[in-house]
Short mmCIF file of C-alpha atoms in Angstrom, two decimals:
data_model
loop_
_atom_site.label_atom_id
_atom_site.label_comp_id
_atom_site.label_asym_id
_atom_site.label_seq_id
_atom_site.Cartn_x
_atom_site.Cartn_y
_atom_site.Cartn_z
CA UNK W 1 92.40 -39.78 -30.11
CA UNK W 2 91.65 -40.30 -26.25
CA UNK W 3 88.12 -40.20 -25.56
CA UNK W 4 86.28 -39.95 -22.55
CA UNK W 5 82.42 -41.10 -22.29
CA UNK W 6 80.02 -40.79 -19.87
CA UNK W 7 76.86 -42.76 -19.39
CA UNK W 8 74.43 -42.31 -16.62
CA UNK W 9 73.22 -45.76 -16.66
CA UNK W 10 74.28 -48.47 -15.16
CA UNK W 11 76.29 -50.68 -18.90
CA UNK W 12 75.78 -54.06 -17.68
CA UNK W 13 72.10 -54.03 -16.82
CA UNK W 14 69.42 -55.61 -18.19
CA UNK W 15 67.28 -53.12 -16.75
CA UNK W 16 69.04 -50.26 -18.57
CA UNK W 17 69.11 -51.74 -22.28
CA UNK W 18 69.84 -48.05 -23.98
CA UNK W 19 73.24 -48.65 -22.44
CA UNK W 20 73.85 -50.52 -25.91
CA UNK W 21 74.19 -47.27 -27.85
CA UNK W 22 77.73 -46.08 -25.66
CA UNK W 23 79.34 -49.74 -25.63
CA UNK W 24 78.90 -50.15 -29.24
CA UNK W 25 80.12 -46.74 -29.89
CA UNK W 26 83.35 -47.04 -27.71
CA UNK W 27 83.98 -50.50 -29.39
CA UNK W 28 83.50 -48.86 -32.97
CA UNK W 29 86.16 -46.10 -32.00
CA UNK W 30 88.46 -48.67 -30.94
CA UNK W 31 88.07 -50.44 -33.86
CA UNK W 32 89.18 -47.04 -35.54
CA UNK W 33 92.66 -47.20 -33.55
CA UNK W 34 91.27 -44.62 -30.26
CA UNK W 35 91.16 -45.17 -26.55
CA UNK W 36 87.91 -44.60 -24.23
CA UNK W 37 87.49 -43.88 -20.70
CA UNK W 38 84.13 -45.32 -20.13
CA UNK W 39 82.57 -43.96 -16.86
CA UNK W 40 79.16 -45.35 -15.82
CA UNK W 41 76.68 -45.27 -12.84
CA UNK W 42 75.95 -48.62 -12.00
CA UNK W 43 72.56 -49.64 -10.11
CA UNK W 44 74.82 -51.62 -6.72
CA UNK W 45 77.42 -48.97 -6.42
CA UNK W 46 80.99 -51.55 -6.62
CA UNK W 47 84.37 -50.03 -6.82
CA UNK W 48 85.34 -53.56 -7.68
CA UNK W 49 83.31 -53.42 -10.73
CA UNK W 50 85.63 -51.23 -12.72
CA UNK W 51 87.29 -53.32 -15.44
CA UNK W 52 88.15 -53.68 -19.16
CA UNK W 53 85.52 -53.77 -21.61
CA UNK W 54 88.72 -54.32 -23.82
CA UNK W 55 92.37 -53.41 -24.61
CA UNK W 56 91.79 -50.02 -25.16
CA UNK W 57 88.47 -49.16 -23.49
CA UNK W 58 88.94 -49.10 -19.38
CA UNK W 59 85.39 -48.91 -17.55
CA UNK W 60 84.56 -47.08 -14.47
CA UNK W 61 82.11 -46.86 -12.28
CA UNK W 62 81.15 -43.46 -10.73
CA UNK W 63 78.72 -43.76 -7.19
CA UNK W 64 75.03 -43.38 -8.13
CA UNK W 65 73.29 -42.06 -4.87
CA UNK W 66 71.96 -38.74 -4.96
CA UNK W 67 73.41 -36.03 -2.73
CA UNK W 68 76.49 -32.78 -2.75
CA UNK W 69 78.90 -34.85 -1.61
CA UNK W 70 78.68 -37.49 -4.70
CA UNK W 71 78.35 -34.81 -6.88
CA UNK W 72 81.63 -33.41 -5.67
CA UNK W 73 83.10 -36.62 -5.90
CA UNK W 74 82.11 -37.41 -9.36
CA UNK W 75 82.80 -34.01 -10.39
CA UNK W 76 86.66 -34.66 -9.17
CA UNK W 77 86.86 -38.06 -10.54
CA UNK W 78 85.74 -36.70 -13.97
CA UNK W 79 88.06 -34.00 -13.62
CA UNK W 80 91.04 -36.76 -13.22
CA UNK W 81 89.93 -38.91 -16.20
CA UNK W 82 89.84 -35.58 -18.57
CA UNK W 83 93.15 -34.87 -17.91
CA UNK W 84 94.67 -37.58 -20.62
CA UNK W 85 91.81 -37.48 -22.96
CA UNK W 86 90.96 -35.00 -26.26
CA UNK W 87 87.20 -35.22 -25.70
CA UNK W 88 84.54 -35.55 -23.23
CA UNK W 89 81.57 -37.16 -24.77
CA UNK W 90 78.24 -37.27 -22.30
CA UNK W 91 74.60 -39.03 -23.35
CA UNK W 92 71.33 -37.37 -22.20
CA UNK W 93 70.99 -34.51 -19.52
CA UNK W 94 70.81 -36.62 -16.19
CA UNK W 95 72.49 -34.13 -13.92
CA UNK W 96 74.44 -36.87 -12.12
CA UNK W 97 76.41 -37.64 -15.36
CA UNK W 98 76.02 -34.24 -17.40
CA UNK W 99 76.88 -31.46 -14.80
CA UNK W 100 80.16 -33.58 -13.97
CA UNK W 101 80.99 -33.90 -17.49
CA UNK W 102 80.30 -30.35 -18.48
CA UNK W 103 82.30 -28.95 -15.26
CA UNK W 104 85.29 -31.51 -16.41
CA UNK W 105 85.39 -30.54 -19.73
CA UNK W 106 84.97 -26.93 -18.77
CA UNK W 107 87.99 -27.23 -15.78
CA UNK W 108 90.31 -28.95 -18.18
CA UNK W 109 89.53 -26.93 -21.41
CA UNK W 110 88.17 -30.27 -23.52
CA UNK W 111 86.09 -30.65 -26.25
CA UNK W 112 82.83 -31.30 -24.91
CA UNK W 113 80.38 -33.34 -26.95
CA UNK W 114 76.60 -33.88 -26.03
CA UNK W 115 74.81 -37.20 -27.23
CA UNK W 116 71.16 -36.02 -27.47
CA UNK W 117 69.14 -39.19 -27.97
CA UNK W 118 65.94 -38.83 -26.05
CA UNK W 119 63.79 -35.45 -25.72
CA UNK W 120 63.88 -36.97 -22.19
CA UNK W 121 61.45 -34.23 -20.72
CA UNK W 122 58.36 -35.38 -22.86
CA UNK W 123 59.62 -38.99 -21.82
CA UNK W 124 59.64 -37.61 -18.03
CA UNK W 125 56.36 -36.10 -18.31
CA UNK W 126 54.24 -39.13 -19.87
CA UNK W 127 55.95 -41.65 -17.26
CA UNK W 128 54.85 -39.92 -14.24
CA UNK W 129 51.94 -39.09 -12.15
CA UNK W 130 51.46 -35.48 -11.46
CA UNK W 131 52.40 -33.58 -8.29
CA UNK W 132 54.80 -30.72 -6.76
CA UNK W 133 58.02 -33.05 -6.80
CA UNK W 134 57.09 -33.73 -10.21
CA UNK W 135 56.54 -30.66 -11.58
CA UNK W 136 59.72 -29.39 -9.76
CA UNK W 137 62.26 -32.51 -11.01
CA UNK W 138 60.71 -31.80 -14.90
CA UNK W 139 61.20 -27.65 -14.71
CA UNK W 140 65.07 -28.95 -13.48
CA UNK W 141 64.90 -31.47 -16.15
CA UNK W 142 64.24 -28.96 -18.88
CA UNK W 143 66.05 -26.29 -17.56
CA UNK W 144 69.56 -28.75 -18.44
CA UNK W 145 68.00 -29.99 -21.56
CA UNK W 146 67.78 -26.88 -22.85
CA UNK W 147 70.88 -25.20 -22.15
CA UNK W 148 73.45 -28.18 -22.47
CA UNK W 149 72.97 -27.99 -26.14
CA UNK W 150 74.52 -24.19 -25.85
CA UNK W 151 77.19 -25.14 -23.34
CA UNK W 152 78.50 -28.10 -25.25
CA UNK W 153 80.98 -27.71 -28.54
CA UNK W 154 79.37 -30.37 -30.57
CA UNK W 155 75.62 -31.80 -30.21
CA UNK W 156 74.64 -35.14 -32.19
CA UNK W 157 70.98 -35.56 -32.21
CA UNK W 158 69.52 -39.51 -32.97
CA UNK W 159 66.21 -38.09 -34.94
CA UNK W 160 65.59 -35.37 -37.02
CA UNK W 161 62.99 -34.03 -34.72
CA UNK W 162 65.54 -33.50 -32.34
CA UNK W 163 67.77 -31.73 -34.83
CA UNK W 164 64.65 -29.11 -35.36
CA UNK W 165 65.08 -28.88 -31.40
CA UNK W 166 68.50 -28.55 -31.13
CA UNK W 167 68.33 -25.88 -33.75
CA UNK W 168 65.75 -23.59 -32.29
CA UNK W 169 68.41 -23.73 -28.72
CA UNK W 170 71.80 -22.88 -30.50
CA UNK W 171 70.52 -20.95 -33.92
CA UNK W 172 72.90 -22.62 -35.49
CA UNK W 173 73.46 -26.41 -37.68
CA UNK W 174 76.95 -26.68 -38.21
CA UNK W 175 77.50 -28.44 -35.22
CA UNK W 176 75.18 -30.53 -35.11
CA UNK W 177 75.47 -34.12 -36.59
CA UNK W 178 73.72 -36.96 -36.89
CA UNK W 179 73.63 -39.87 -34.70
CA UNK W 180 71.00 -42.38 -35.11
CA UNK W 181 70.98 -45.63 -33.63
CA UNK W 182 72.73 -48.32 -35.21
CA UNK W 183 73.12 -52.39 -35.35
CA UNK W 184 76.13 -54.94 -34.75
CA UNK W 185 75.97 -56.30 -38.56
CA UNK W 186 78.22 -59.23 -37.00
CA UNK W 187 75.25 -59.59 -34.76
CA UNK W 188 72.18 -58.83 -36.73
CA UNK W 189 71.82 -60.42 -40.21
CA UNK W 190 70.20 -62.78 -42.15
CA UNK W 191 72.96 -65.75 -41.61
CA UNK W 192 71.30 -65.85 -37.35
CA UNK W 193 69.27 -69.27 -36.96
CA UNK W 194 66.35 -68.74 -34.64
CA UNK W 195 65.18 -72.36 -35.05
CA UNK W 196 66.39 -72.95 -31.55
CA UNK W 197 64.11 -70.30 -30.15
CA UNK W 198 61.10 -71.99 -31.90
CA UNK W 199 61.82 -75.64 -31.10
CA UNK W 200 62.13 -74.59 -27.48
CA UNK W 201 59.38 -72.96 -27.55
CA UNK W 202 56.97 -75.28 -29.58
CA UNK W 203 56.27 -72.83 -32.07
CA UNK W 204 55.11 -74.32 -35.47
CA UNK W 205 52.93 -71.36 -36.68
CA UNK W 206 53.89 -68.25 -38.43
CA UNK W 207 55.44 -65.72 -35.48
CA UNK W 208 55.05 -62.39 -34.92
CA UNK W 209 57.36 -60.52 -32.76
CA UNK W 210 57.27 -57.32 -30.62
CA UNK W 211 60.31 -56.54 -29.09
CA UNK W 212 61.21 -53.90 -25.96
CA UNK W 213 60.23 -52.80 -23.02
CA UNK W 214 57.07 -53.07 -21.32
CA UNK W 215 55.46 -49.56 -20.23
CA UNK W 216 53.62 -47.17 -20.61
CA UNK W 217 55.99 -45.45 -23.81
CA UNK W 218 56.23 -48.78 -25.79
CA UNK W 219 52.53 -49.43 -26.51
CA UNK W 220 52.38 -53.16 -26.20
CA UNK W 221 48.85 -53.39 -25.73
CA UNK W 222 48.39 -51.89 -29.01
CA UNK W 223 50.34 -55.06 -30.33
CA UNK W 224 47.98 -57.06 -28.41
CA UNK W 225 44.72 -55.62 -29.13
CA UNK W 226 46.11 -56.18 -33.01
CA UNK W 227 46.46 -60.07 -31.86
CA UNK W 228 43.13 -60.21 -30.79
CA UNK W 229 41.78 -58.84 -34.05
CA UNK W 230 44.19 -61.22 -36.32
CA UNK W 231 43.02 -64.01 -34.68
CA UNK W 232 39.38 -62.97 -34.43
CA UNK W 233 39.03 -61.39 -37.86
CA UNK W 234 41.77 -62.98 -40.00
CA UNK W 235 43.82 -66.08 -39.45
CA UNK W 236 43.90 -68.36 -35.97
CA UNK W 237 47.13 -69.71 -37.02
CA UNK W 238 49.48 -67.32 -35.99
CA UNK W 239 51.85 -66.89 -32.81
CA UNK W 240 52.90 -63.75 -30.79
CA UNK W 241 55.89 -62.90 -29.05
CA UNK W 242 56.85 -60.53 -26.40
CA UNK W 243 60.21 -60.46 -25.89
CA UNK W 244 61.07 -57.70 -23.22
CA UNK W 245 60.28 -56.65 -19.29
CA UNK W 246 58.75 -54.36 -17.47
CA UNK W 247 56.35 -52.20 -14.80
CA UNK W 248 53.52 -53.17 -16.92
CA UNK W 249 53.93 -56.62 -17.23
CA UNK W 250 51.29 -58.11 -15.18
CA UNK W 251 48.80 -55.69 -16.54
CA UNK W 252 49.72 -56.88 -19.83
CA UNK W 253 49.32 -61.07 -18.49
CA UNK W 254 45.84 -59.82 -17.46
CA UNK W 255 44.83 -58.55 -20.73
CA UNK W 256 45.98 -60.88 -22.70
CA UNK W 257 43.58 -63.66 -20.60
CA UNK W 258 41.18 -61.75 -21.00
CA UNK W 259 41.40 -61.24 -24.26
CA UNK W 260 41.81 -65.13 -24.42
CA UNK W 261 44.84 -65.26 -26.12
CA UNK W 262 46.55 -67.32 -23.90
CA UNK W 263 47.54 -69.90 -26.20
CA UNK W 264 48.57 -67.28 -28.93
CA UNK W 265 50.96 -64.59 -27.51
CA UNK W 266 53.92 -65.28 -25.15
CA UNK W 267 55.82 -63.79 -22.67
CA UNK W 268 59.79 -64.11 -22.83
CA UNK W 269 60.58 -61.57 -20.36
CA UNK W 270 64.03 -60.07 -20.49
CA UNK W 271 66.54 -61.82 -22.30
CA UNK W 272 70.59 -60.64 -22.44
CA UNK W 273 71.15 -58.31 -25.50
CA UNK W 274 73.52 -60.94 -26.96
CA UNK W 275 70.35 -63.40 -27.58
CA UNK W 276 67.88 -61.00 -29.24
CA UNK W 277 69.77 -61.89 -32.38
CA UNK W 278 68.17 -65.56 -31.89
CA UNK W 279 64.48 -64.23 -31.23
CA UNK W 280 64.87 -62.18 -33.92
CA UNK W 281 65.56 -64.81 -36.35
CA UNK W 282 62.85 -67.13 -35.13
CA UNK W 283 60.14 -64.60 -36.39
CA UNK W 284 58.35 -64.21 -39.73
CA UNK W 285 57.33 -60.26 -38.76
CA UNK W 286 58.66 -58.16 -36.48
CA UNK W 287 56.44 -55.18 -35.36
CA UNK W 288 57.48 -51.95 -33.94
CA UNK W 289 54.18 -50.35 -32.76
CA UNK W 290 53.72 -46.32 -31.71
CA UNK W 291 51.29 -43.67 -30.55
CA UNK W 292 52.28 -40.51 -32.63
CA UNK W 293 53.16 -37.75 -29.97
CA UNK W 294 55.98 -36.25 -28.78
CA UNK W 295 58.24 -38.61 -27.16
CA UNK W 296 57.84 -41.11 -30.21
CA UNK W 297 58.56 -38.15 -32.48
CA UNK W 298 62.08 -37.78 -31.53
CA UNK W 299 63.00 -41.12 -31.11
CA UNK W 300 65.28 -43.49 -33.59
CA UNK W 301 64.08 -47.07 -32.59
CA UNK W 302 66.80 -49.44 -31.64
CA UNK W 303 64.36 -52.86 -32.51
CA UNK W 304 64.01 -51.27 -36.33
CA UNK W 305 67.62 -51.11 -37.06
CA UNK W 306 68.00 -54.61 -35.33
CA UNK W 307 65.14 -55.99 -37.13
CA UNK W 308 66.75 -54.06 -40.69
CA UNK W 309 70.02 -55.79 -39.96
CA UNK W 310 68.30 -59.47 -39.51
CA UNK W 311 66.72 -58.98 -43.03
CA UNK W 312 62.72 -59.38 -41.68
CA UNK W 313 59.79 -58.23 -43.09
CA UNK W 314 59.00 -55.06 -40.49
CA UNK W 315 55.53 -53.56 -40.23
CA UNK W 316 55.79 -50.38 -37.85
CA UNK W 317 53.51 -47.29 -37.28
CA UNK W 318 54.69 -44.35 -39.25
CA UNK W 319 55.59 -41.60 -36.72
CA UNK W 320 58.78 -39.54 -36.35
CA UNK W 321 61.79 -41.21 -37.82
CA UNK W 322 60.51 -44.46 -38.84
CA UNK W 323 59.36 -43.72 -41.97
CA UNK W 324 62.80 -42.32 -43.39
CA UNK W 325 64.58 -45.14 -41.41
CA UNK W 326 62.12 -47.79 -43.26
CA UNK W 327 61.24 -46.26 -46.60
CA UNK W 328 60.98 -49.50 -48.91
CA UNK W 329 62.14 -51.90 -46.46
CA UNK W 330 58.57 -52.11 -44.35
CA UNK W 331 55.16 -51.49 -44.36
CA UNK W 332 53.85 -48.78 -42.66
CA UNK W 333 50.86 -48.36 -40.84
CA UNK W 334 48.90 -45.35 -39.13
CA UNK W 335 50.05 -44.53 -35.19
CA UNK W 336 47.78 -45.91 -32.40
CA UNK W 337 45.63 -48.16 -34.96
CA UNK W 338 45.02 -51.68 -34.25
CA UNK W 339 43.04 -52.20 -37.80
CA UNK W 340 45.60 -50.63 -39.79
CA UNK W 341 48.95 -52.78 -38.03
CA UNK W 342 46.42 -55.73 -38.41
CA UNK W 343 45.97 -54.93 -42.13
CA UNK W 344 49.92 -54.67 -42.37
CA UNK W 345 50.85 -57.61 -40.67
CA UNK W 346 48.19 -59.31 -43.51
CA UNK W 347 49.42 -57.98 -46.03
CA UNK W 348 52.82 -59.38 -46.01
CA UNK W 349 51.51 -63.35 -44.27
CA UNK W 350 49.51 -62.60 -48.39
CA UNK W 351 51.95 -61.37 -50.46
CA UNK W 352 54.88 -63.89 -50.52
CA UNK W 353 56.71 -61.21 -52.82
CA UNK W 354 56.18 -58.41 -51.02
CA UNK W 355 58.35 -60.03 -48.27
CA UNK W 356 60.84 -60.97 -49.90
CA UNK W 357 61.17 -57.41 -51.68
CA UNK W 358 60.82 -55.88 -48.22
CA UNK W 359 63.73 -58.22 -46.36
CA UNK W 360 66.07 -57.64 -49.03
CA UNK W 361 65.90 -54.01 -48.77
CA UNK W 362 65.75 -53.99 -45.31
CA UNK W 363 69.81 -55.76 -45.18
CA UNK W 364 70.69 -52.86 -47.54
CA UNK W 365 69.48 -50.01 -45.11
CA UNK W 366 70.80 -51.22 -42.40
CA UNK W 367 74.32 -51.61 -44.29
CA UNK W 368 74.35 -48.67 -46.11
CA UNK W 369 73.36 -46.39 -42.70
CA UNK W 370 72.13 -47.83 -39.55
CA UNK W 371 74.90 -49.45 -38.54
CA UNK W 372 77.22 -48.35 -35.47
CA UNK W 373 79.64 -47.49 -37.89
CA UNK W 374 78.22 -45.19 -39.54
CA UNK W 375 77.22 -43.66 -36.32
CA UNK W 376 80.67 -43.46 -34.82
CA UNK W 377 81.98 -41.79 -38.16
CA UNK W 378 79.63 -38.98 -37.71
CA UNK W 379 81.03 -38.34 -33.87
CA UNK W 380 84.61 -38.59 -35.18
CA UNK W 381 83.64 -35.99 -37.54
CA UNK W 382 82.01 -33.87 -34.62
CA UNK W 383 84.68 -34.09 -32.18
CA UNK W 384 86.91 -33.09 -35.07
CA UNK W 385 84.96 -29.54 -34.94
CA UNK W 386 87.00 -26.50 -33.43
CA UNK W 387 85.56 -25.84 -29.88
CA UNK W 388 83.23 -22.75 -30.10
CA UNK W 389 84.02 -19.73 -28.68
#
């Protein structure tokens, strides 16, 4: 099968780190003996940039910039590509990547699959001030988010919250399958030293590790206000690490002086996806902290199927699809709540057992589901699906 994807991101930025999701995906298809066409937007628009990701997945990159005449363009570029493929696979409802895809697909008569992994509306709405231009970008926004799911032939949906979405568009489940986010198990497990990271770093007490991106939708500061109380309530002997970038960055600095926890949490910044691995490893909790609303309800958390696959102890607020992601392999703790992730993290630095229960089981979910494997399997299935008519 010849398969053509299309991401409107930018694949080889740091910046852009849900780019993972359609490499590992295109190198999981390969693996299953198809071909992708791999069209991207990349931040410095660079014809020379179009290359080989490998053999049998060619990249390109399609001009970024907003106006009719790059539409057109990418529109006819798309066009070209579909031409020698069997499907045209798009992720999230970006105009500059979807309406080229769907117009392709439509031109050409292709299967057209959409990869619905964000309710990116809700995610528009809470990262933005209001305003006119606002209001009019998230009407446009939601106008395509809700009716590419009734164009496309196929829709996979990364939560089950989105599923409920999806649902109420088409009226119909049997094409919709699921997709949740997966790990590299080459990558991610167990067998990763992260004694490197901690001799670097000086780190000699027990570490606990947030992972992502730092704004507004990630709710650090929740995993530094539960620092604070830790190592004013519980234990001074711990360490914190922040391994991710972002807007808020500084803000975050600030609080964390004043907070006086200079000495205790530190700032990575950004690191390639190819060392998280390492980081990962070096911790002895990993903590994926939420707000329950309804951005967090859709989502499928990339850092809890990476910290599944390294085989840590995971304590995570229990909102949307953690909870059937985790089930025995993590402690769960109540969205937004500094006390209760506090009370989580101590429970497992106290119960030597419980750790050890919770790390095993956390290798066998992430083998026996959230892997990229699994993921890719469920599009094969999808793009096997008759076209609707």
């Amino acid at each position: 099968m010849k398969i053509l994807m299309v991401h409107p991101h930018d694949i080889y930025s740091l910046a852009e780190p849900w780019s993972v999701r359609i490499v590992y995906l295109a190198k999981e298809f390969e693996k299953k003996g198809h071909t992708v066409e791999l069209a991207y937007f990349p931040l410095e628009w660079n014809r020379q940039k179009a290359s080989s990701l490998s053999e049998n997945i060619r990249v390109i990159p399609l001009p970024r910039k907003h106006g009719p005449h790059i539409l057109i363009f990418n529109i006819l570029t798309l066009w070209r590509l579909s031409a020698r493929v069997d499907v045209v696979h798009f992720q999230k409802c970006f105009y500059h990547a979807a309406i080229p895809a769907m117009i392709a697909a439509f031109l050409r008569g292709k299967h057209l699959h959409y990869d619905w992994d964000d309710w990116e509306v809700k995610i528009y709405e809470v990262s933005t001030r209001p305003g006119l231009l606002r209001n009019i970008i998230r009407n446009f926004l939601a106008v395509l988010e809700n009716t590419i799911p009734r164009v496309a032939d196929t829709v996979s949906v990364a939560s089950q919250r989105l599923k409920i979405e999806c649902k109420e568009i088409i009226r119909r489940d049997d094409v919709i399958f699921d997709a949740p986010v997966g790990a590299d198990l080459n990558r991610f497990n167990p067998l990763v030293s992260g004694l490197e990271v901690k001799e670097r770093l000086g780190i000699t007490k027990p570490l606990i590790l947030y992972l992502g991106q730092l704004h507004g939708g990630q709710y650090v500061e929740l995993f530094i206000r539960t620092a604070k109380k830790l190592v004013s309530d519980y234990r001074r002997d711990l360490s914190f690490m922040i391994v991710g970038d972002g807007y808020m960055a500084d803000d975050l600095k600030k609080t964390v002086k004043q907070l006086g926890l200079e000495r205790s949490v530190i700032f990575i910044g950004a690191v390639s996806h190819e060392l998280v691995p390492q980081y990962i490893a070096a911790a002895d909790i990993c903590v994926a902290c939420f707000e329950e609303n309804e951005v967090t309800s859709c989502k499928s958390p990339l850092k809890i199927v990476e910290y599944l696959a390294s085989g840590k102890a995971i304590v995570a607020s229990s909102v949307g699809e953690v909870p059937a992601m985790l089930q025995d392999a993590g402690v769960l703790t109540t969205p937004g709540d500094a006390d209760s992730l506090a009370s989580g993290i101590i429970r497992i630095l106290s119960e030597p057992g419980l750790k050890d229960k919770i790390q095993e089981s956390a290798c066998l979910r992430a083998k026996k589901k959230y892997n990229w494997e699994v993921t890719a399997g469920n599009l094969l299935r999808a793009y096997e699906k008759p076209s609707r008519t």
